[in-house]
Amino acid sequence: MSRPAVIVAAAVLAFLVFAALFPGVIAPGDPLAIHPLDSFRAPSFAHPFGTDESGRDIFTRIIHGTGASLTIGLSATAIGVGLALILGLLSGLGPRWLDFGTTRFLEVLFAFPGLLLALLFIVIYGPGVVTSTIAVGLATAPGYARIIRSQVRVVRRAPYLEAALVLGRSPAHRLVRHLLPNVVGSLFVLVTLGIGQSIVWASSLSYLGLGAVPPAAEWGAMLSAGRTYLGSFWWMTFFPGLFIVLAAVGTTLLGRGIQQGTRLR
Amino acid sequence: MKRFVAPLIAIASVALLVAGCSTTSTGSSDGKPVAGGTLVYATGDAEPTCLDPHVGGNYPQALVATQYLESLVSKNKAGDIIPWLATKWSESADGLSWDFTLRTGVKFTDGTPFEADAVAANVAHLQDPATASSTGYLALQKVTGVTAVDRHTARITLSSPDSALLDSLSQPWLAIESPTALKRSQAVNCESPVGTGPFVVTKWTHQQSISLVRNEGYTSPPADAAHTGAAYLKAIDWRFLPDSVSRYAALTAGTVDVIDNVQPDTLVAAKKSKDLVALDAPRPGASNRIELNSSIAPFDDARVREAFIRSANVNDAVTSLFFGTATRSYSALSSVEKLGVSEPKLFGYDQKAAATLLDAAGWGTKNADGYRTKNGTVLELDFPVSTNQSIPAEQSLFEQLQATSKQAGFKVNLHPLDLSSWYGALGKNQYNLVSAPYTKVGPDVLRILFDSAGTKPAPSGYFANHSQVKDPALDALLEKAAQTSDQTERASLYKKAQEIVLGGFYILPLYDQQNHFLRRSVVSGLRAMPTVSTPTMYDAWLSR
Amino acid sequence: MALPVAAAPPVRRGPLPWLLLRLGGVVFVLWAVATVTFFAIRLIPGDPAEAVLGGPGSQASAAALAQVRADYGLDLPLPLQYLHYLGRLAAGDLGRSYSLREPVGAVIGQNLGGTLLLALLSLLTAAVIALALAAWSTRGGRWASAVTWVLEVVSAALPHFWLAISLILLFSTTLGWLPPVSVPGPAGLVLPVLTLAIPLAGFLGQVMRESLLDALGSPFVLAARARGESEAGVFWRHALRHAAIPAIGLAGWAFGALISGAVVVETIFARPGIGRSLLSAVQLRDVPLVIGVVLVVALGYMLVTTLTDLADRLIDPRPAPTTAHRGRS
């Protein structure tokens, strides 16, 4: 990974984080303000990304939607990874029966189509950013859990851990000092990939009519709302899509950079 | 009648028939119909769960059943009842029995002759709980029985006079099926219902298509059809294409010949193409409207209802989202209903008036977010939205109303829900606003939507009076109108009833139930039935 | 979509116990999946009896509802309904779909083929694209590497519904090359397959590139080079084989992702298939059909993972460990 690439990625991410924290600085307008008679305007000087079906400024909406979208991406990934970490560690470190139990549990989770898990969850608890986030987290957790589990098994047999065992270190010590750092390190790349993926997942839920609640400006929901107009007004989907890709590219690049950095050490 | 399980669309008036419909392309520019060919129809409505519209009874069933089932009577473009399977009818002096003289020489496509006992068998089928009819069952509530006076005269007896009987009988949900076929199991009858219509169901491939072929022995077109004898088309391929973008793409690519549920922006795009022709056929019955739940706070106060209506900028929303394909409605009824009353002045956009009304109703204080409060309660409105029933443009319209009513201090919470959850929310009375379509022929739809009896849920939890209007005077007017056969008096009763509904601010009318079709110019003779606006392929022909 | 998952350590047991353990695992998972789905669907709002009567919001009479509840055993207490269902399931009877009034087995039979064909073709297409990208990026130099990497990340971030509509607009509406909706014959398959394959290829490509780079720098490749094998020979015979292992390990995950994607793709392209069945069955609370489809998907998933474990045993160039307890899966 070249140095400029990492710098670009860091700059993109810094911009997105800034937009999430202080959207009003970049786009001072109101993301919810409608101007019905200004609807479907193509990108122009007044509206750099055009306007949507209600005449709302798409640039303003995207900037103000950064927070919600990154929250979905980060929290869903965090839920998925957190759940997976518990399951993976239980399975990888626990006694045989616990390993057996969690492994079977994971297999069951895995055998469900992810979209169905998410759909059922949202139908039970009602649509919204929070439920979408949890639903996506649930649907992606089995994937992470599997990686963690196999990683734990490999690390557990590593010489330094056997040495720690021989030295009589407590299980907690072994867990915190030796296992976790190794497992988490290799998870990092997948987690960074997962952030973009979670946003894409949430937008698919919006397509099925069960995503963020209107009029919230969220990238996935905007992408889904614009799809009916794809043939006539391309900008309604292009720009939200661009930002999802930017977030995905930024996090992935950074993840790689960090991974390579740790490898060198 | 009744809600339909899928999105719809479109505008105001009917149009375009047969002759001169100018096909610019190959052959037949003289407009002389050509026989033969298979027409591919792509529907965006939900796939029916049963092809017999007696079972349940929704719009997707009516759409396809129009091709193979026929009713006793129909309607012409002027809105008058005209003969179909019945040639004549007469009401007894007390209004408690009707004699229908049946068309002779008509056979069902399984060979069973169409006679008076067939009418009796169909009414019995609709009223049998095992059939699980909802639409047809409701329409026949006053019918106590059918007797065969002779082979070609059926007498329908009623518990009380029913001025809506002919309107009801004209609907596809009360079409006449072969009594022999009805004796089969419901599972079989759902797959291949048998009628007298111009086409016959030959195969239903679930989730894909229904194959229909021409009924060669067809003899019974309605009085307003353009020709007699068998249909021109040899067959129809009735396909299910739920996604609106791919449906339109299939039409422009020539993969299909006719599509329904055309989205507003697509209609505008299609106008530029010389290969595509639009057909607009708004559905009868109720207009598309937002219902205000008057049974719970804050809409138990008429001033708050009026304030909401005044603060909703519907006109700009319709302009921006429908590109002139939909006309604003100010009526509880569809524009095709002759007895509809329109009151534009009641629904003018006026934020100042809204503010005054809310102040008067005790919602004078505003919180930090700009929402009005009363004794610490925020002026909050829950609005469950069915993502299956409301098209994207309509969902956007609700968002715009959310934004404009916020200026008056209303906090509208939109809840997009799938159909089962949506009905669940209504059943639990957890809504202040809702938009539910209802299709039925004739003004009697008002009785279903606004009679206090309609607030009582059916065993399934369904109820039609979402505004929860409970007004004895209105009930009396609607019941009297339903029994009055004198047309002038009936019109005046329905006018009074509508004035109560509109003046009470129970509903916010939006536009007609949109029902737009697009056909390729190779298709001629396509028209919508003036009954429930379903397209009929009987007069259609292909010039390719 | 979800994340690519590295294969669990391959099993090293004798063939027979391995097979028995697998079989027991399969039965357990199927039971658990059926149980969870059964109770989850009965928990959500909506009356399954209405699915039989024309869908939610039916104005069905009390008599009609009672009739249906009796016909389908919906009037019994829930635990009893569950036991009845389980009993029939054990006998191989999936029950009747409420909304389609057909045996669930028949519904799945009609629709499974279409989805499997779609999934298989998509998987193959994705593998070919990913392989091509990975090969080009490792052999084409810095510039090629950067371009392919961007392609991979972007394509992995495309939602299926957006990609499907864009492909339709490009290849059908604008260019007129391909039919916009499913038609009989291979032409109708191209766009649905591309829609599913492109995001998947983005993932596979990233995984394969990583292991290709590892492999190209590994001792056995150096040894092969030292033996004087051609650069192409080294690439195809050694490095690629090494890179295929994680990709094969992803097959189980890819299967699940493809089924989730099929829900959207089958709806947009109007293709009959179990993805589309699943969506409408959930919306209609058609319990037997939902469970039926989920069971088939679960079975398919386990079949794929078993096959990939087998393939792992065959392809893995590393020597088998001597101890038997290295891993279970």
mmCIF file of N, CA, C and O in Angstrom, chain A residues 220-250:
data_model
loop_
_atom_site.group_PDB
_atom_site.id
_atom_site.type_symbol
_atom_site.label_atom_id
_atom_site.label_comp_id
_atom_site.label_asym_id
_atom_site.label_seq_id
_atom_site.Cartn_x
_atom_site.Cartn_y
_atom_site.Cartn_z
ATOM 1 N N GLY A 220 -28.315 5.250 2.711
ATOM 2 C CA GLY A 220 -28.982 4.052 2.187
ATOM 3 C C GLY A 220 -30.429 4.329 1.831
ATOM 4 O O GLY A 220 -30.914 3.925 0.773
ATOM 5 N N ALA A 221 -31.122 5.062 2.709
ATOM 6 C CA ALA A 221 -32.526 5.378 2.449
ATOM 7 C C ALA A 221 -32.648 6.310 1.241
ATOM 8 O O ALA A 221 -33.566 6.176 0.433
ATOM 9 N N MET A 222 -31.703 7.243 1.095
ATOM 10 C CA MET A 222 -31.737 8.150 -0.051
ATOM 11 C C MET A 222 -31.513 7.391 -1.362
ATOM 12 O O MET A 222 -32.173 7.617 -2.365
ATOM 13 N N LEU A 223 -30.574 6.463 -1.298
ATOM 14 C CA LEU A 223 -30.271 5.645 -2.480
ATOM 15 C C LEU A 223 -31.509 4.865 -2.894
ATOM 16 O O LEU A 223 -31.874 4.806 -4.068
ATOM 17 N N SER A 224 -32.162 4.283 -1.886
ATOM 18 C CA SER A 224 -33.340 3.482 -2.166
ATOM 19 C C SER A 224 -34.497 4.351 -2.665
ATOM 20 O O SER A 224 -35.216 3.979 -3.591
ATOM 21 N N ALA A 225 -34.666 5.540 -2.075
ATOM 22 C CA ALA A 225 -35.762 6.417 -2.486
ATOM 23 C C ALA A 225 -35.568 6.895 -3.925
ATOM 24 O O ALA A 225 -36.526 7.117 -4.650
ATOM 25 N N GLY A 226 -34.312 7.039 -4.344
ATOM 26 C CA GLY A 226 -34.057 7.561 -5.680
ATOM 27 C C GLY A 226 -34.167 6.517 -6.774
ATOM 28 O O GLY A 226 -34.168 6.839 -7.953
ATOM 29 N N ARG A 227 -34.265 5.247 -6.389
ATOM 30 C CA ARG A 227 -34.186 4.187 -7.405
ATOM 31 C C ARG A 227 -35.316 4.250 -8.412
ATOM 32 O O ARG A 227 -35.145 3.939 -9.577
ATOM 33 N N THR A 228 -36.538 4.683 -7.953
ATOM 34 C CA THR A 228 -37.655 4.743 -8.895
ATOM 35 C C THR A 228 -37.404 5.792 -9.967
ATOM 36 O O THR A 228 -38.001 5.760 -11.019
ATOM 37 N N TYR A 229 -36.531 6.751 -9.656
ATOM 38 C CA TYR A 229 -36.282 7.839 -10.603
ATOM 39 C C TYR A 229 -34.948 7.661 -11.327
ATOM 40 O O TYR A 229 -34.447 8.593 -11.944
ATOM 41 N N LEU A 230 -34.370 6.476 -11.240
ATOM 42 C CA LEU A 230 -33.033 6.249 -11.780
ATOM 43 C C LEU A 230 -32.961 6.584 -13.271
ATOM 44 O O LEU A 230 -31.979 7.132 -13.749
ATOM 45 N N GLY A 231 -34.022 6.256 -14.001
ATOM 46 C CA GLY A 231 -34.012 6.497 -15.441
ATOM 47 C C GLY A 231 -34.133 7.972 -15.787
ATOM 48 O O GLY A 231 -33.653 8.419 -16.826
ATOM 49 N N SER A 232 -34.784 8.745 -14.924
ATOM 50 C CA SER A 232 -35.039 10.142 -15.257
ATOM 51 C C SER A 232 -34.077 11.108 -14.555
ATOM 52 O O SER A 232 -33.649 12.082 -15.143
ATOM 53 N N PHE A 233 -33.775 10.830 -13.286
ATOM 54 C CA PHE A 233 -32.990 11.791 -12.502
ATOM 55 C C PHE A 233 -31.830 11.072 -11.818
ATOM 56 O O PHE A 233 -31.917 10.705 -10.644
ATOM 57 N N TRP A 234 -30.729 10.874 -12.558
ATOM 58 C CA TRP A 234 -29.633 10.035 -12.084
ATOM 59 C C TRP A 234 -28.994 10.536 -10.803
ATOM 60 O O TRP A 234 -28.500 9.780 -9.987
ATOM 61 N N TRP A 235 -29.000 11.879 -10.605
ATOM 62 C CA TRP A 235 -28.255 12.426 -9.467
ATOM 63 C C TRP A 235 -28.848 12.000 -8.122
ATOM 64 O O TRP A 235 -28.158 12.027 -7.117
ATOM 65 N N MET A 236 -30.123 11.604 -8.115
ATOM 66 C CA MET A 236 -30.727 11.238 -6.838
ATOM 67 C C MET A 236 -30.101 9.993 -6.228
ATOM 68 O O MET A 236 -30.118 9.814 -5.017
ATOM 69 N N THR A 237 -29.589 9.090 -7.070
ATOM 70 C CA THR A 237 -28.922 7.905 -6.527
ATOM 71 C C THR A 237 -27.412 7.998 -6.630
ATOM 72 O O THR A 237 -26.706 7.400 -5.844
ATOM 73 N N PHE A 238 -26.922 8.758 -7.623
ATOM 74 C CA PHE A 238 -25.470 8.774 -7.845
ATOM 75 C C PHE A 238 -24.713 9.294 -6.626
ATOM 76 O O PHE A 238 -23.753 8.679 -6.164
ATOM 77 N N PHE A 239 -25.142 10.431 -6.084
ATOM 78 C CA PHE A 239 -24.363 11.048 -5.014
ATOM 79 C C PHE A 239 -24.420 10.282 -3.683
ATOM 80 O O PHE A 239 -23.373 10.068 -3.070
ATOM 81 N N PRO A 240 -25.612 9.828 -3.249
ATOM 82 C CA PRO A 240 -25.593 8.973 -2.043
ATOM 83 C C PRO A 240 -24.733 7.729 -2.254
ATOM 84 O O PRO A 240 -23.967 7.334 -1.369
ATOM 85 N N GLY A 241 -24.839 7.139 -3.456
ATOM 86 C CA GLY A 241 -24.024 5.959 -3.758
ATOM 87 C C GLY A 241 -22.544 6.278 -3.702
ATOM 88 O O GLY A 241 -21.736 5.512 -3.169
ATOM 89 N N LEU A 242 -22.186 7.445 -4.228
ATOM 90 C CA LEU A 242 -20.785 7.869 -4.226
ATOM 91 C C LEU A 242 -20.254 7.948 -2.801
ATOM 92 O O LEU A 242 -19.130 7.522 -2.508
ATOM 93 N N PHE A 243 -21.058 8.480 -1.896
ATOM 94 C CA PHE A 243 -20.590 8.626 -0.518
ATOM 95 C C PHE A 243 -20.475 7.276 0.187
ATOM 96 O O PHE A 243 -19.579 7.086 1.009
ATOM 97 N N ILE A 244 -21.367 6.356 -0.135
ATOM 98 C CA ILE A 244 -21.240 5.014 0.450
ATOM 99 C C ILE A 244 -19.917 4.400 -0.011
ATOM 100 O O ILE A 244 -19.157 3.836 0.778
ATOM 101 N N VAL A 245 -19.640 4.553 -1.322
ATOM 102 C CA VAL A 245 -18.393 4.002 -1.857
ATOM 103 C C VAL A 245 -17.191 4.703 -1.219
ATOM 104 O O VAL A 245 -16.201 4.054 -0.839
ATOM 105 N N LEU A 246 -17.282 6.025 -1.064
ATOM 106 C CA LEU A 246 -16.181 6.771 -0.444
ATOM 107 C C LEU A 246 -15.897 6.249 0.968
ATOM 108 O O LEU A 246 -14.743 6.019 1.343
ATOM 109 N N ALA A 247 -16.970 6.050 1.739
ATOM 110 C CA ALA A 247 -16.793 5.561 3.103
ATOM 111 C C ALA A 247 -16.169 4.169 3.082
ATOM 112 O O ALA A 247 -15.259 3.864 3.861
ATOM 113 N N ALA A 248 -16.644 3.337 2.151
ATOM 114 C CA ALA A 248 -16.122 1.975 2.067
ATOM 115 C C ALA A 248 -14.651 1.993 1.666
ATOM 116 O O ALA A 248 -13.812 1.323 2.277
ATOM 117 N N VAL A 249 -14.343 2.776 0.641
ATOM 118 C CA VAL A 249 -12.959 2.844 0.168
ATOM 119 C C VAL A 249 -12.054 3.402 1.260
ATOM 120 O O VAL A 249 -10.972 2.877 1.537
ATOM 121 N N GLY A 250 -12.525 4.471 1.914
ATOM 122 C CA GLY A 250 -11.711 5.109 2.954
ATOM 123 C C GLY A 250 -11.385 4.150 4.083
ATOM 124 O O GLY A 250 -10.218 3.983 4.465
#
